[in-house]
PDB file of C-alpha atoms in Angstrom:
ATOM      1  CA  UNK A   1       9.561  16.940   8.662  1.00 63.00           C
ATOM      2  CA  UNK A   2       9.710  13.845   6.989  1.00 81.00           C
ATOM      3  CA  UNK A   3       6.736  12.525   8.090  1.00 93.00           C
ATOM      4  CA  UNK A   4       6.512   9.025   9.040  1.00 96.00           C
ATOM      5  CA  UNK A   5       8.795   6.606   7.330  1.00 97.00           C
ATOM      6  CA  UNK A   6       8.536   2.652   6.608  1.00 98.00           C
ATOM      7  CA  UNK A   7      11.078  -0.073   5.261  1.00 97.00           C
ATOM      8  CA  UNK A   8      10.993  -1.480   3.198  1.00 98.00           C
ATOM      9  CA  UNK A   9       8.018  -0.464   1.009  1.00 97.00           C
ATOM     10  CA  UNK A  10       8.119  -4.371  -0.155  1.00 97.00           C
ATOM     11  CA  UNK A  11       8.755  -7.352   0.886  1.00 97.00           C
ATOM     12  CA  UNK A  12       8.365 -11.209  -1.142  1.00 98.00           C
ATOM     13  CA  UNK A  13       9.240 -13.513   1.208  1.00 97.00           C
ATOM     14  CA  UNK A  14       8.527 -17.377   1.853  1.00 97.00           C
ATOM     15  CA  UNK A  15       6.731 -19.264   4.193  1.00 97.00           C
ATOM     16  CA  UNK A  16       8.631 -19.872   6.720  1.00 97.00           C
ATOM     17  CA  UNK A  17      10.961 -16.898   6.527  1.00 97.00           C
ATOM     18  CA  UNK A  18      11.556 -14.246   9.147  1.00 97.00           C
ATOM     19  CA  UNK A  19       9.872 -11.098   8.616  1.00 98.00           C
ATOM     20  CA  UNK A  20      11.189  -7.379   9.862  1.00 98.00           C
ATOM     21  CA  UNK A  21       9.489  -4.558   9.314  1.00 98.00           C
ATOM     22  CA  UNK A  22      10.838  -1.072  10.438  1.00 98.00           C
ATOM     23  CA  UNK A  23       9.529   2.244  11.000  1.00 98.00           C
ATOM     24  CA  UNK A  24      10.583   5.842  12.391  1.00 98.00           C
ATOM     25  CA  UNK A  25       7.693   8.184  13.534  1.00 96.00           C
ATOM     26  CA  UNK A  26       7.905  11.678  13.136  1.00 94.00           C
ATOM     27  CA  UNK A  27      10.502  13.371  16.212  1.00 93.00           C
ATOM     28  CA  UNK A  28       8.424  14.342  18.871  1.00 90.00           C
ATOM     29  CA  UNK A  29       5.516  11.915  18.468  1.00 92.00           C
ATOM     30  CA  UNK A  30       5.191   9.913  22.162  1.00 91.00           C
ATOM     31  CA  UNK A  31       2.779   7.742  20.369  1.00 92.00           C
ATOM     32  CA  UNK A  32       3.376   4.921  17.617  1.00 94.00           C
ATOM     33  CA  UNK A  33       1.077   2.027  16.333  1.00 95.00           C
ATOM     34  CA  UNK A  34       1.297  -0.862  13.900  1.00 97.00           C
ATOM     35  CA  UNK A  35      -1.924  -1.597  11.798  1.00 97.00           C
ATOM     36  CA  UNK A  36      -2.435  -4.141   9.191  1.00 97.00           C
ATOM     37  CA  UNK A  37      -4.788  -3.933   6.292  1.00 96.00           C
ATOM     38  CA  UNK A  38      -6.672  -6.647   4.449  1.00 94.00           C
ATOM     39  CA  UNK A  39      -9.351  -6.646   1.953  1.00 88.00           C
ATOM     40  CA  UNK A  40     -11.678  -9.051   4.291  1.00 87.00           C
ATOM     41  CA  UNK A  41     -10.981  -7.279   7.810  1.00 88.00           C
ATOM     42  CA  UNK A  42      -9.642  -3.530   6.439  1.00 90.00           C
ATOM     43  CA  UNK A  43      -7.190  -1.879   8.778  1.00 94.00           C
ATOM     44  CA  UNK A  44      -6.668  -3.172  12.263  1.00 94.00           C
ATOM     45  CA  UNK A  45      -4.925  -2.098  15.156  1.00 94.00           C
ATOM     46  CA  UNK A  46      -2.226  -5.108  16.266  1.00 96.00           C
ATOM     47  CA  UNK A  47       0.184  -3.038  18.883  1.00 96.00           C
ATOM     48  CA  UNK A  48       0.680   0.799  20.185  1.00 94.00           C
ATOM     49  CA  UNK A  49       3.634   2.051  22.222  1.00 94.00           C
ATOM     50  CA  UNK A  50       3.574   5.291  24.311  1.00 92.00           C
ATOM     51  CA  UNK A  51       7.241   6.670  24.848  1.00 93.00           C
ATOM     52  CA  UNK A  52       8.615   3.246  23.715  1.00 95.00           C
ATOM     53  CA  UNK A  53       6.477   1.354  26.569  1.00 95.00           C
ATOM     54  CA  UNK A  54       4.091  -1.351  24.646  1.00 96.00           C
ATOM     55  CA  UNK A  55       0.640  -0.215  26.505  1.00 93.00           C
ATOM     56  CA  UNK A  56      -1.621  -2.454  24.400  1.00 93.00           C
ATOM     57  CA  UNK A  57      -0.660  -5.445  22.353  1.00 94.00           C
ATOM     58  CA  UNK A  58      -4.164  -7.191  22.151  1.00 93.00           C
ATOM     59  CA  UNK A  59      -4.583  -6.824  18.227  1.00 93.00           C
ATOM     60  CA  UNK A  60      -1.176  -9.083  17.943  1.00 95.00           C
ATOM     61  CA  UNK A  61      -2.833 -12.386  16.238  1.00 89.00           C
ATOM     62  CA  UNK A  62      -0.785 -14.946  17.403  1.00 87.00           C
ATOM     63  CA  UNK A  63       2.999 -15.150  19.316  1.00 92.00           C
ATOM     64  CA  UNK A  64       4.275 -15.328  15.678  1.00 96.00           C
ATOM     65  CA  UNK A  65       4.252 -11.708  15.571  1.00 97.00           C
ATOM     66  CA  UNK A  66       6.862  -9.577  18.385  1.00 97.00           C
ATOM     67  CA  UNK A  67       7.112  -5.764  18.059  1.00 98.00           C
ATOM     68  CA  UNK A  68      10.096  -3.861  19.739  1.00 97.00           C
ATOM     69  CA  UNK A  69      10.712   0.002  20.250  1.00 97.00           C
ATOM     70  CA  UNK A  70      14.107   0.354  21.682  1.00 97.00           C
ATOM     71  CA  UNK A  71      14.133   4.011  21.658  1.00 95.00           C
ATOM     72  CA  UNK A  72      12.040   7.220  20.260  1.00 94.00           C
ATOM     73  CA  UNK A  73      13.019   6.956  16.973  1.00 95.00           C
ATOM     74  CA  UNK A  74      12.643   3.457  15.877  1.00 96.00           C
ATOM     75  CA  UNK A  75      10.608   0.462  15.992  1.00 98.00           C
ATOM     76  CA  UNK A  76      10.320  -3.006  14.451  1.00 98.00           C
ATOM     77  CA  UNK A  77       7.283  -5.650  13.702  1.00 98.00           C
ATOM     78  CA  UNK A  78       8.756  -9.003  13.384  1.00 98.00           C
ATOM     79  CA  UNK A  79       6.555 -11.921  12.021  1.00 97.00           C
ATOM     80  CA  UNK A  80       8.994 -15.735  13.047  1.00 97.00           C
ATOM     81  CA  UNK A  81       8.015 -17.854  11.003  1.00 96.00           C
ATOM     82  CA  UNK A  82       5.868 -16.026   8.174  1.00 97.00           C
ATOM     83  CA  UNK A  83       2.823 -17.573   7.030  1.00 97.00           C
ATOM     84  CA  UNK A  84       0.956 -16.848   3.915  1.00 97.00           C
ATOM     85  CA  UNK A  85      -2.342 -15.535   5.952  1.00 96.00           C
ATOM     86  CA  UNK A  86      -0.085 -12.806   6.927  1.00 97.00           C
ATOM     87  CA  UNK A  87       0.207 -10.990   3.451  1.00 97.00           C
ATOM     88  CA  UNK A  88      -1.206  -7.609   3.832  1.00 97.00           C
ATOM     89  CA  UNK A  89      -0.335  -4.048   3.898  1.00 98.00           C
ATOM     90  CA  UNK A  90       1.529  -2.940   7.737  1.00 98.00           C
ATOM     91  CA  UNK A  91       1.106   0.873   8.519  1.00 98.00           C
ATOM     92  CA  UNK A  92       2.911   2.409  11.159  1.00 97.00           C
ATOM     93  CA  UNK A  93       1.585   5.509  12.367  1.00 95.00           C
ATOM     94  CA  UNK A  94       2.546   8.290  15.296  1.00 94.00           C
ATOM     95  CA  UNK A  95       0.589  10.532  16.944  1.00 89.00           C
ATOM     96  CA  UNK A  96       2.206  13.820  19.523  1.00 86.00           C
ATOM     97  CA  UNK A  97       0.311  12.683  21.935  1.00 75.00           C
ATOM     98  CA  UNK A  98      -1.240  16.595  22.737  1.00 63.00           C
ATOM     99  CA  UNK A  99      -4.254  16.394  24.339  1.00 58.00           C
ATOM    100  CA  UNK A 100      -5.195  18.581  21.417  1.00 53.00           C
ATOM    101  CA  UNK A 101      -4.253  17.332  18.417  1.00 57.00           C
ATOM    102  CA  UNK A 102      -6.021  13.373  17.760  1.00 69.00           C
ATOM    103  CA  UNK A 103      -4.776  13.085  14.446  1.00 80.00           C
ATOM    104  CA  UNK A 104      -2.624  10.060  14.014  1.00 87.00           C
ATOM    105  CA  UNK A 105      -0.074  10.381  11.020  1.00 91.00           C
ATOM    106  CA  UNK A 106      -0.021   7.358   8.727  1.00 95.00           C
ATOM    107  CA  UNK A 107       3.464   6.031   7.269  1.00 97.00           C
ATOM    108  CA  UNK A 108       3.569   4.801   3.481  1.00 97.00           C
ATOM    109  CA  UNK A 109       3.201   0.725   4.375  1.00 97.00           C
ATOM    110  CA  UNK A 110       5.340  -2.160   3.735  1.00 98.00           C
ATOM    111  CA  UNK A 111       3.265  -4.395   1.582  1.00 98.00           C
ATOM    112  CA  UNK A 112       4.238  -7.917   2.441  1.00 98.00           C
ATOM    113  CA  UNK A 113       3.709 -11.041   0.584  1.00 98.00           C
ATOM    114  CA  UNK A 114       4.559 -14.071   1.827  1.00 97.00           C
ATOM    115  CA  UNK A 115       4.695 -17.215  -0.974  1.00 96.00           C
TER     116      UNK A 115
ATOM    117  CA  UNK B   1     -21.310  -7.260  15.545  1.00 60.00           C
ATOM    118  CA  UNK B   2     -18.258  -5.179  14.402  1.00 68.00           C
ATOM    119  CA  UNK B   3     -17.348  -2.100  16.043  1.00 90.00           C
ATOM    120  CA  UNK B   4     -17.595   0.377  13.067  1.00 94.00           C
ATOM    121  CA  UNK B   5     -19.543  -0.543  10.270  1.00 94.00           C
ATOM    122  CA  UNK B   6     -19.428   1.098   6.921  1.00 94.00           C
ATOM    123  CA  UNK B   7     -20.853   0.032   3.647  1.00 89.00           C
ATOM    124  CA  UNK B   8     -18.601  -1.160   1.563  1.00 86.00           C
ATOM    125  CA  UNK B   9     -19.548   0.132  -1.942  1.00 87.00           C
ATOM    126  CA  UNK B  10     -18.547   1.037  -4.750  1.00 94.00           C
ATOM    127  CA  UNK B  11     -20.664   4.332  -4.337  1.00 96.00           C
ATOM    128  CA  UNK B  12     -21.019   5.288  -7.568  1.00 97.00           C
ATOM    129  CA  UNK B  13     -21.878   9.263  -8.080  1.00 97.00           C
ATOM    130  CA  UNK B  14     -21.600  11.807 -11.087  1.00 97.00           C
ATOM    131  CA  UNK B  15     -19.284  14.837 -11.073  1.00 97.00           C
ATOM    132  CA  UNK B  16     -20.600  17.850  -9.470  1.00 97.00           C
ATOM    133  CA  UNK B  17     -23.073  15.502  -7.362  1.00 97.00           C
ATOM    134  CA  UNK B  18     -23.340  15.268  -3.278  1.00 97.00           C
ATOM    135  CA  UNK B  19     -21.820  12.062  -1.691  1.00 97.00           C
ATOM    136  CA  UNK B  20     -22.865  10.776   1.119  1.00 97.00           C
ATOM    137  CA  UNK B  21     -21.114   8.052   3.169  1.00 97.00           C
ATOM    138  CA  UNK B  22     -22.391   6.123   6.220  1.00 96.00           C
ATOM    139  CA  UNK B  23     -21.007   4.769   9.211  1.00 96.00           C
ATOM    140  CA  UNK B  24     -22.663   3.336  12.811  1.00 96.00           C
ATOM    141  CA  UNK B  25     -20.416   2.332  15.543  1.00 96.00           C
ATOM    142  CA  UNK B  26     -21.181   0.229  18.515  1.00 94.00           C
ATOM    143  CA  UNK B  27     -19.556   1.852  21.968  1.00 90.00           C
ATOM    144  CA  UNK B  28     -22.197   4.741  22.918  1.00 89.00           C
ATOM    145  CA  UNK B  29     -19.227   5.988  25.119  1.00 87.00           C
ATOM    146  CA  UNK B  30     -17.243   6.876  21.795  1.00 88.00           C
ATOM    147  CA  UNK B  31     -16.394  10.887  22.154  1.00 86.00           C
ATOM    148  CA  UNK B  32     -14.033  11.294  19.139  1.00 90.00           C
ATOM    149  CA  UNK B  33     -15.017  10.531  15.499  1.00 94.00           C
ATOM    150  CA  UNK B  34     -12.474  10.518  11.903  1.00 94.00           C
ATOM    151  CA  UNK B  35     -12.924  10.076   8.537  1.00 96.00           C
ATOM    152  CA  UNK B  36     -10.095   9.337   6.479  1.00 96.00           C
ATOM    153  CA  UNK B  37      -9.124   9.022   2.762  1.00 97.00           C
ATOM    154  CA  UNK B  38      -7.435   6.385   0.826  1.00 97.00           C
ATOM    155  CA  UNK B  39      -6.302   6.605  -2.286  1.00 97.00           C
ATOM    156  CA  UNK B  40      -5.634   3.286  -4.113  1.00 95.00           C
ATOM    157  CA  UNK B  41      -1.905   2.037  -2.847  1.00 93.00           C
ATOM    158  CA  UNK B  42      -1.247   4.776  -0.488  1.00 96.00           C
ATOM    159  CA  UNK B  43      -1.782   5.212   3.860  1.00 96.00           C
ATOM    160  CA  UNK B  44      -4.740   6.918   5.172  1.00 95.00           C
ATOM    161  CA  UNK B  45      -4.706  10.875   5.834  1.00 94.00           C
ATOM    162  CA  UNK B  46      -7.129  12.469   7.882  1.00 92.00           C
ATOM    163  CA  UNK B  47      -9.434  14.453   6.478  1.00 94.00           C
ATOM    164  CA  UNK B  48     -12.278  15.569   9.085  1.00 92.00           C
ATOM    165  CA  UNK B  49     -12.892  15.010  12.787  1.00 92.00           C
ATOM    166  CA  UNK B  50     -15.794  15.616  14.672  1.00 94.00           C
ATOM    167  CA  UNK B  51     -16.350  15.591  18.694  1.00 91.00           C
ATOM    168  CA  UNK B  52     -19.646  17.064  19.193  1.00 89.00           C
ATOM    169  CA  UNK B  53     -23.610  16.582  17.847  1.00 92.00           C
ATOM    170  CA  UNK B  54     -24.505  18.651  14.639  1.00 93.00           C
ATOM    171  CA  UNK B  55     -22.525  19.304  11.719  1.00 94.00           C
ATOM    172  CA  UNK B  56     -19.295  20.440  10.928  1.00 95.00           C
ATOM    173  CA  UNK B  57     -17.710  21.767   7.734  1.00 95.00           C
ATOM    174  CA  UNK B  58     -14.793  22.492   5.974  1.00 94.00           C
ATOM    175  CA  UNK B  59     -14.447  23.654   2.398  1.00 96.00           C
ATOM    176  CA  UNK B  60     -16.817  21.107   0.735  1.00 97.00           C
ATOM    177  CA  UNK B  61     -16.587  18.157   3.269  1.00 97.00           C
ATOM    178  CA  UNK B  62     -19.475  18.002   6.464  1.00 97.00           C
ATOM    179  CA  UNK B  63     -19.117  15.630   8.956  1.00 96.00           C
ATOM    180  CA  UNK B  64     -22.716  15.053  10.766  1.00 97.00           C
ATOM    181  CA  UNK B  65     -22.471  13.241  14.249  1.00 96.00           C
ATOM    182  CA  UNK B  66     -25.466  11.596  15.756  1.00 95.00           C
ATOM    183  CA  UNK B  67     -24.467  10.564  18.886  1.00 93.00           C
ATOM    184  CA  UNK B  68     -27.958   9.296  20.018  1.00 93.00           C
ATOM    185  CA  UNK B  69     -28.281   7.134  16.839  1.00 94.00           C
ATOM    186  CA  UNK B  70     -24.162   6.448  17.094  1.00 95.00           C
ATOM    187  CA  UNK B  71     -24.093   7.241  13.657  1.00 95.00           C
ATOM    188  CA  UNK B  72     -21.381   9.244  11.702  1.00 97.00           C
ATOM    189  CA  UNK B  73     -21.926  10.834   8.084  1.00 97.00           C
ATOM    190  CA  UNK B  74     -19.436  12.598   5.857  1.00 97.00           C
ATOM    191  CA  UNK B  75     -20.955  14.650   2.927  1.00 97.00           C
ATOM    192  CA  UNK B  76     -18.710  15.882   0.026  1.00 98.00           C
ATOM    193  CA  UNK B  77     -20.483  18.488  -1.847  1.00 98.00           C
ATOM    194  CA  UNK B  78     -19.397  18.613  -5.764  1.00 97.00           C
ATOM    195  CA  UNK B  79     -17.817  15.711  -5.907  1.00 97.00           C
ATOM    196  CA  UNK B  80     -14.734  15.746  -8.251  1.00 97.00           C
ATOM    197  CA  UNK B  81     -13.065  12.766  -9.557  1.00 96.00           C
ATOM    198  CA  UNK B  82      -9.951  13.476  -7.453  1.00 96.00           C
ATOM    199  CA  UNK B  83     -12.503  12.618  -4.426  1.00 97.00           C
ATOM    200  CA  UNK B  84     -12.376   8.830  -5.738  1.00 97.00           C
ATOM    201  CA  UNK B  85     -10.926   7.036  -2.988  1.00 97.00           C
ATOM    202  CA  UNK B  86     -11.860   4.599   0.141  1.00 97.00           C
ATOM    203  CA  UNK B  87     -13.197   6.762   3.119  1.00 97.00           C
ATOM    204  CA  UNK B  88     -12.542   5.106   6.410  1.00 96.00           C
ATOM    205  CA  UNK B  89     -14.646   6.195   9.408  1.00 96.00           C
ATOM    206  CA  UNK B  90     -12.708   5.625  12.493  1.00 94.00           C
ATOM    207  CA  UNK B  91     -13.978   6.051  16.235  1.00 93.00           C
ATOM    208  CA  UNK B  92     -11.312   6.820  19.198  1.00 88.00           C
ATOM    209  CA  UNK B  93     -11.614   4.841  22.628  1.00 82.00           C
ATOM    210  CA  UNK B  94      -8.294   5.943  24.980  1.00 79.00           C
ATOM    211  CA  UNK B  95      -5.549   6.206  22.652  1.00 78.00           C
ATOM    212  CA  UNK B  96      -6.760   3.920  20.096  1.00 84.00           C
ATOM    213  CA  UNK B  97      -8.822   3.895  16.977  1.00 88.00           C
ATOM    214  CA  UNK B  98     -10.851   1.295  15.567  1.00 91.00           C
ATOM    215  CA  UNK B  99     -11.355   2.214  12.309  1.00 94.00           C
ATOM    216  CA  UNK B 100     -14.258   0.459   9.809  1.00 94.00           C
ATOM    217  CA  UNK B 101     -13.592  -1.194   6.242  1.00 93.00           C
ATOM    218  CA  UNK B 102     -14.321   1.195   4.285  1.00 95.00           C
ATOM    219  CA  UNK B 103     -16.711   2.887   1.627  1.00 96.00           C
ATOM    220  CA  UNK B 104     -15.319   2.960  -1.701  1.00 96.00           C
ATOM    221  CA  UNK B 105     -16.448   5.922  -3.839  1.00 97.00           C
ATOM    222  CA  UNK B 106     -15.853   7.091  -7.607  1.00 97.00           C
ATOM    223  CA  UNK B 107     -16.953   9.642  -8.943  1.00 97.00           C
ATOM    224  CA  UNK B 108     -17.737   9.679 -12.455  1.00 95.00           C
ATOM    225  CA  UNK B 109     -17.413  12.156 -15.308  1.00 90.00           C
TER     226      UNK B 109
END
């Protein structure tokens, strides 16, 4: 398997600018989550999806920021308008779900600066 | 008070030493426990998890779990220099995981 897989890797945009961020967890995973890491707050959870339903969107920062998964295979983080406060690295990670397997499976990041 | 708390470091320790890295979390409820490594520019991987009090090993890593003291530890015996890296301790509640900032560690020829 390919693992977990991110686009793009990185992304200079303005302030301003709409953001998209993409990501495909590994076939079978029911589970998928956006994080975003900072120096000054590490890695933080901002949305999770369980077979493409949104079940907890609480660590979304402000209505800026809209996530989408419009099937199994893909999902989007969108960031309208970009602000420089949200430069940081975005994970997306899946998990199978299996009651006995807890590991979640980390994609490569996008690392996102915006000017 | 955050939810996970690790020191941040740098922990500084020579080759072929015992590293020890810290982390206290806040819900006593907690079940499930991770630590994960991070290399410098790359995502998390999972390197130990631990559900129940006591220790638990694999290959030089131990994971100790205090559950009374909510306190997780994660021992690397010999440290190499391929074990510099940020360790994140994480800490499951439902599906999620709140993980903590981080302990950086080098290890030092």
């Amino acid at each position: 398997d390919a693992g977990v897989i991110q686009s793009p890797r990185h992304e200079v945009t303005e302030m301003g600018q709409e953001v998209t961020l993409r990501c495909k967890p590994i076939s079978g995973h029911d589970y998928l989550f956006w994080y975003r890491q900072t120096m000054m707050r590490g890695l933080e959870l901002l949305i999770y999806f369980n077979n493409n339903v949104p079940i907890d969107d609480s660590g979304m920062p402000e209505d800026r920021f809209s996530a989408k998964m419009p099937n199994a295979s893909f999902s989007t983080l969108k960031i309208q308008p970009s602000e420089p406060r949200d430069s940081a690295v975005y994970f997306c990670a899946s998990n199978p779900g299996l009651a006995g397997i807890r590991e979640q499976f980390f994609g490569p990041g996008t690392r996102l600066t915006v000017l | 008070q955050k939810e996970v708390e690790q020191n941040s470091g740098p922990l500084s320790v020579p080759e072929g030493a015992i590293a020890s890295l810290n982390c206290t979390y806040s819900d006593r409820g907690s079940q499930s426990f991770f630590w994960y490594r991070q290399y410098s520019g790359k995502s998390p991987e999972l390197i130990m998890s631990i559900y129940s009090n006591g220790d638990k090993e694999d290959g030089r890593f131990t994971a100790q779990l205090n559950k009374a003291s909510q306190y997780v530890s994660l021992l690397i015996r010999d440290s190499q220099p391929s074990d510099s890296a940020t360790y994140l301790c994480a800490v499951r509640g439902g599906n999620k995981l709140t993980f903590g900032t981080g302990t950086q560690l080098k290890v030092e020829l």
